[in-house]
Amino acid sequence: MASYSKNRILGLFLVVLLLAPITGAASNAGNITAASTFTTSVNSSTENDLFSELSAQMALYNDNIDNVPSLVKRLVGSEEIAGRIELNSNEMLYVTLLMNGGEVKDFYRYDTPNDPNSKFGPSITVESDEDTIREILDSDYPLRKAVENMNEGSLDVEIEGYFRKTVLWSIQQLYS
């Protein structure tokens, strides 16, 4: 794994960071499934495949955390990142990443647009579709591909806070 360049690690991180927006107040409804134990009985196999692939990317990101620039670690810090991905089957994949010190501490999916475990709501939300996420994952330069998709509008990111918005803007300028 040490052969991954900083660009690849940053790209994988952006996939983690830019999964999809979930807005609104916390809800007590819905089932939550942790990434490490995900199985499907109701949802499509495509969702299971994408969720499993994203889970593997979270592990890869954490394994290479020392290669992640401190600017990126500060961006995600100890944030709650919510994601919403429209799958090719027209189903929705809702996920949350709980970050701590720039590392992914927890990654899970749930059945409702609002994370039933969220106490304050996400500070970073991302929305996209399955094809865009797969395009980024398959790219030789995933960070540049993610920024390209953000600039084209197929990867929408909403960030709270002036500092985090400035950091994201800087990443977009450096990798466009």
mmCIF file of C-alpha atoms in Angstrom:
data_model
loop_
_atom_site.group_PDB
_atom_site.id
_atom_site.type_symbol
_atom_site.label_atom_id
_atom_site.label_comp_id
_atom_site.label_asym_id
_atom_site.label_seq_id
_atom_site.Cartn_x
_atom_site.Cartn_y
_atom_site.Cartn_z
ATOM 1 C CA MET A 1 0.000 0.000 0.000
ATOM 2 C CA ALA A 2 2.979 2.317 0.425
ATOM 3 C CA SER A 3 3.190 2.609 -3.368
ATOM 4 C CA TYR A 4 0.095 4.824 -3.435
ATOM 5 C CA SER A 5 0.981 8.418 -4.233
ATOM 6 C CA LYS A 6 -0.283 11.341 -2.208
ATOM 7 C CA ASN A 7 -2.512 12.194 -5.170
ATOM 8 C CA ARG A 8 -4.183 8.756 -5.071
ATOM 9 C CA ILE A 9 -4.620 8.930 -1.274
ATOM 10 C CA LEU A 10 -6.108 12.425 -1.548
ATOM 11 C CA GLY A 11 -8.410 11.209 -4.292
ATOM 12 C CA LEU A 12 -9.564 8.300 -2.189
ATOM 13 C CA PHE A 13 -10.070 10.712 0.662
ATOM 14 C CA LEU A 14 -12.230 12.945 -1.493
ATOM 15 C CA VAL A 15 -14.364 9.961 -2.354
ATOM 16 C CA VAL A 16 -14.697 9.455 1.391
ATOM 17 C CA LEU A 17 -15.309 13.142 1.971
ATOM 18 C CA LEU A 18 -17.561 13.756 -0.986
ATOM 19 C CA LEU A 19 -20.043 10.965 -0.693
ATOM 20 C CA ALA A 20 -23.364 12.879 -0.608
ATOM 21 C CA PRO A 21 -25.540 15.355 1.382
ATOM 22 C CA ILE A 22 -28.010 14.434 4.021
ATOM 23 C CA THR A 23 -29.589 17.485 5.547
ATOM 24 C CA GLY A 24 -32.105 18.088 8.263
ATOM 25 C CA ALA A 25 -32.574 17.044 11.831
ATOM 26 C CA ALA A 26 -31.705 13.655 13.249
ATOM 27 C CA SER A 27 -34.320 10.956 13.033
ATOM 28 C CA ASN A 28 -35.051 7.919 15.178
ATOM 29 C CA ALA A 29 -36.250 5.897 12.183
ATOM 30 C CA GLY A 30 -34.369 3.480 9.986
ATOM 31 C CA ASN A 31 -31.867 0.679 10.268
ATOM 32 C CA ILE A 32 -28.161 1.315 10.549
ATOM 33 C CA THR A 33 -25.610 -1.132 9.189
ATOM 34 C CA ALA A 34 -21.914 -0.873 9.943
ATOM 35 C CA ALA A 35 -19.552 -1.127 7.012
ATOM 36 C CA SER A 36 -17.680 -4.107 8.358
ATOM 37 C CA THR A 37 -20.812 -6.247 8.720
ATOM 38 C CA PHE A 38 -22.875 -5.070 5.757
ATOM 39 C CA THR A 39 -25.145 -7.625 4.151
ATOM 40 C CA THR A 40 -28.156 -7.046 2.002
ATOM 41 C CA SER A 41 -31.589 -8.554 2.143
ATOM 42 C CA VAL A 42 -33.760 -5.679 0.969
ATOM 43 C CA ASN A 43 -31.327 -3.533 -1.004
ATOM 44 C CA SER A 44 -29.876 -4.349 -4.397
ATOM 45 C CA SER A 45 -26.570 -6.143 -4.930
ATOM 46 C CA THR A 46 -25.306 -3.007 -6.700
ATOM 47 C CA GLU A 47 -25.698 -1.086 -3.448
ATOM 48 C CA ASN A 48 -23.928 -3.835 -1.568
ATOM 49 C CA ASP A 49 -21.089 -3.768 -4.089
ATOM 50 C CA LEU A 50 -20.659 0.009 -3.953
ATOM 51 C CA PHE A 51 -20.967 0.107 -0.175
ATOM 52 C CA SER A 52 -18.408 -2.695 0.157
ATOM 53 C CA GLU A 53 -16.065 -0.931 -2.255
ATOM 54 C CA LEU A 54 -16.378 2.327 -0.336
ATOM 55 C CA SER A 55 -15.742 0.440 2.915
ATOM 56 C CA ALA A 56 -12.510 -0.906 1.466
ATOM 57 C CA GLN A 57 -11.514 2.616 0.420
ATOM 58 C CA MET A 58 -12.062 3.825 4.001
ATOM 59 C CA ALA A 59 -9.671 1.148 5.252
ATOM 60 C CA LEU A 60 -7.119 2.074 2.566
ATOM 61 C CA TYR A 61 -7.383 5.739 3.517
ATOM 62 C CA ASN A 62 -6.806 4.957 7.205
ATOM 63 C CA ASP A 63 -3.901 2.616 6.375
ATOM 64 C CA ASN A 64 -2.218 5.490 4.534
ATOM 65 C CA ILE A 65 -3.142 8.316 6.907
ATOM 66 C CA ASP A 66 0.526 9.299 7.269
ATOM 67 C CA ASN A 67 0.575 10.198 3.554
ATOM 68 C CA VAL A 68 -2.437 12.502 3.849
ATOM 69 C CA PRO A 69 -1.411 16.170 3.942
ATOM 70 C CA SER A 70 -2.113 18.008 7.180
ATOM 71 C CA LEU A 71 -4.343 20.470 5.302
ATOM 72 C CA VAL A 72 -6.704 17.639 4.376
ATOM 73 C CA LYS A 73 -6.595 16.219 7.905
ATOM 74 C CA ARG A 74 -7.593 19.637 9.232
ATOM 75 C CA LEU A 75 -10.463 19.843 6.760
ATOM 76 C CA VAL A 76 -12.073 16.667 8.028
ATOM 77 C CA GLY A 77 -10.640 16.783 11.559
ATOM 78 C CA SER A 78 -13.296 15.392 13.841
ATOM 79 C CA GLU A 79 -16.278 16.023 11.608
ATOM 80 C CA GLU A 80 -19.457 14.173 10.759
ATOM 81 C CA ILE A 81 -19.631 13.682 6.994
ATOM 82 C CA ALA A 82 -22.941 12.637 5.487
ATOM 83 C CA GLY A 83 -23.388 11.126 2.063
ATOM 84 C CA ARG A 84 -26.204 10.461 -0.354
ATOM 85 C CA ILE A 85 -25.556 8.460 -3.502
ATOM 86 C CA GLU A 86 -28.190 7.790 -6.132
ATOM 87 C CA LEU A 87 -27.548 4.254 -7.328
ATOM 88 C CA ASN A 88 -28.052 3.089 -10.901
ATOM 89 C CA SER A 89 -31.030 1.075 -9.639
ATOM 90 C CA ASN A 90 -32.699 4.406 -8.640
ATOM 91 C CA GLU A 91 -32.322 3.456 -4.968
ATOM 92 C CA MET A 92 -30.505 5.732 -2.547
ATOM 93 C CA LEU A 93 -27.437 4.825 -0.500
ATOM 94 C CA TYR A 94 -27.206 6.926 2.673
ATOM 95 C CA VAL A 95 -23.918 6.845 4.580
ATOM 96 C CA THR A 96 -22.123 8.650 7.398
ATOM 97 C CA LEU A 97 -18.430 8.943 8.168
ATOM 98 C CA LEU A 98 -17.399 9.907 11.662
ATOM 99 C CA MET A 99 -13.911 11.363 11.586
ATOM 100 C CA ASN A 100 -11.439 11.802 14.442
ATOM 101 C CA GLY A 101 -8.084 13.471 13.935
ATOM 102 C CA GLY A 102 -8.474 13.117 10.171
ATOM 103 C CA GLU A 103 -9.063 9.337 10.328
ATOM 104 C CA VAL A 104 -12.276 7.507 9.584
ATOM 105 C CA LYS A 105 -13.437 6.156 12.950
ATOM 106 C CA ASP A 106 -16.820 4.873 11.818
ATOM 107 C CA PHE A 107 -18.533 4.354 8.463
ATOM 108 C CA TYR A 108 -22.076 3.045 8.177
ATOM 109 C CA ARG A 109 -25.211 3.116 6.069
ATOM 110 C CA TYR A 110 -28.868 3.569 6.969
ATOM 111 C CA ASP A 111 -32.269 3.484 5.290
ATOM 112 C CA THR A 112 -33.480 7.074 5.737
ATOM 113 C CA PRO A 113 -32.264 10.444 4.413
ATOM 114 C CA ASN A 114 -31.436 11.529 7.974
ATOM 115 C CA ASP A 115 -28.897 9.659 10.076
ATOM 116 C CA PRO A 116 -30.798 8.300 13.097
ATOM 117 C CA ASN A 117 -27.567 8.387 15.170
ATOM 118 C CA SER A 118 -26.698 12.006 14.422
ATOM 119 C CA LYS A 119 -26.924 14.319 17.396
ATOM 120 C CA PHE A 120 -26.042 17.636 15.726
ATOM 121 C CA GLY A 121 -26.150 16.877 12.015
ATOM 122 C CA PRO A 122 -23.285 16.722 9.542
ATOM 123 C CA SER A 123 -20.843 19.579 9.087
ATOM 124 C CA ILE A 124 -19.933 18.274 5.622
ATOM 125 C CA THR A 125 -22.487 16.825 3.233
ATOM 126 C CA VAL A 126 -21.952 15.417 -0.234
ATOM 127 C CA GLU A 127 -24.307 14.275 -2.985
ATOM 128 C CA SER A 128 -23.563 12.344 -6.144
ATOM 129 C CA ASP A 129 -24.548 9.325 -8.190
ATOM 130 C CA GLU A 130 -23.058 5.853 -8.487
ATOM 131 C CA ASP A 131 -21.465 6.422 -11.889
ATOM 132 C CA THR A 132 -19.612 9.510 -10.661
ATOM 133 C CA ILE A 133 -18.336 7.725 -7.544
ATOM 134 C CA ARG A 134 -17.173 4.736 -9.599
ATOM 135 C CA GLU A 135 -15.511 7.055 -12.131
ATOM 136 C CA ILE A 136 -13.512 8.642 -9.295
ATOM 137 C CA LEU A 137 -12.632 5.288 -7.744
ATOM 138 C CA ASP A 138 -11.438 3.925 -11.114
ATOM 139 C CA SER A 139 -9.397 6.992 -12.046
ATOM 140 C CA ASP A 140 -5.595 6.995 -12.102
ATOM 141 C CA TYR A 141 -5.842 10.474 -10.545
ATOM 142 C CA PRO A 142 -8.902 10.283 -8.276
ATOM 143 C CA LEU A 143 -8.315 13.641 -6.573
ATOM 144 C CA ARG A 144 -8.228 15.483 -9.884
ATOM 145 C CA LYS A 145 -11.252 13.497 -11.095
ATOM 146 C CA ALA A 146 -13.184 14.384 -7.928
ATOM 147 C CA VAL A 147 -12.367 18.086 -8.319
ATOM 148 C CA GLU A 148 -13.331 17.894 -12.010
ATOM 149 C CA ASN A 149 -16.679 16.337 -11.056
ATOM 150 C CA MET A 150 -17.204 19.000 -8.389
ATOM 151 C CA ASN A 151 -16.550 21.736 -10.962
ATOM 152 C CA GLU A 152 -18.942 20.044 -13.440
ATOM 153 C CA GLY A 153 -21.642 19.690 -10.765
ATOM 154 C CA SER A 154 -21.899 15.896 -10.673
ATOM 155 C CA LEU A 155 -20.333 15.884 -7.186
ATOM 156 C CA ASP A 156 -22.018 18.411 -4.877
ATOM 157 C CA VAL A 157 -20.365 19.308 -1.561
ATOM 158 C CA GLU A 158 -21.831 21.497 1.163
ATOM 159 C CA ILE A 159 -19.517 22.527 3.985
ATOM 160 C CA GLU A 160 -20.280 24.495 7.123
ATOM 161 C CA GLY A 161 -17.761 26.988 8.388
ATOM 162 C CA TYR A 162 -15.567 29.567 6.697
ATOM 163 C CA PHE A 163 -12.295 27.721 7.391
ATOM 164 C CA ARG A 164 -13.464 24.404 5.916
ATOM 165 C CA LYS A 165 -14.952 26.188 2.883
ATOM 166 C CA THR A 166 -11.625 27.950 2.323
ATOM 167 C CA VAL A 167 -9.686 24.689 2.604
ATOM 168 C CA LEU A 168 -11.990 22.973 0.093
ATOM 169 C CA TRP A 169 -11.685 25.944 -2.272
ATOM 170 C CA SER A 170 -7.880 25.676 -1.989
ATOM 171 C CA ILE A 171 -7.984 21.968 -2.840
ATOM 172 C CA GLN A 172 -10.191 22.742 -5.839
ATOM 173 C CA GLN A 173 -7.708 25.366 -7.060
ATOM 174 C CA LEU A 174 -4.663 23.141 -6.573
ATOM 175 C CA TYR A 175 -6.113 20.066 -8.288
ATOM 176 C CA SER A 176 -8.239 21.511 -11.098
#
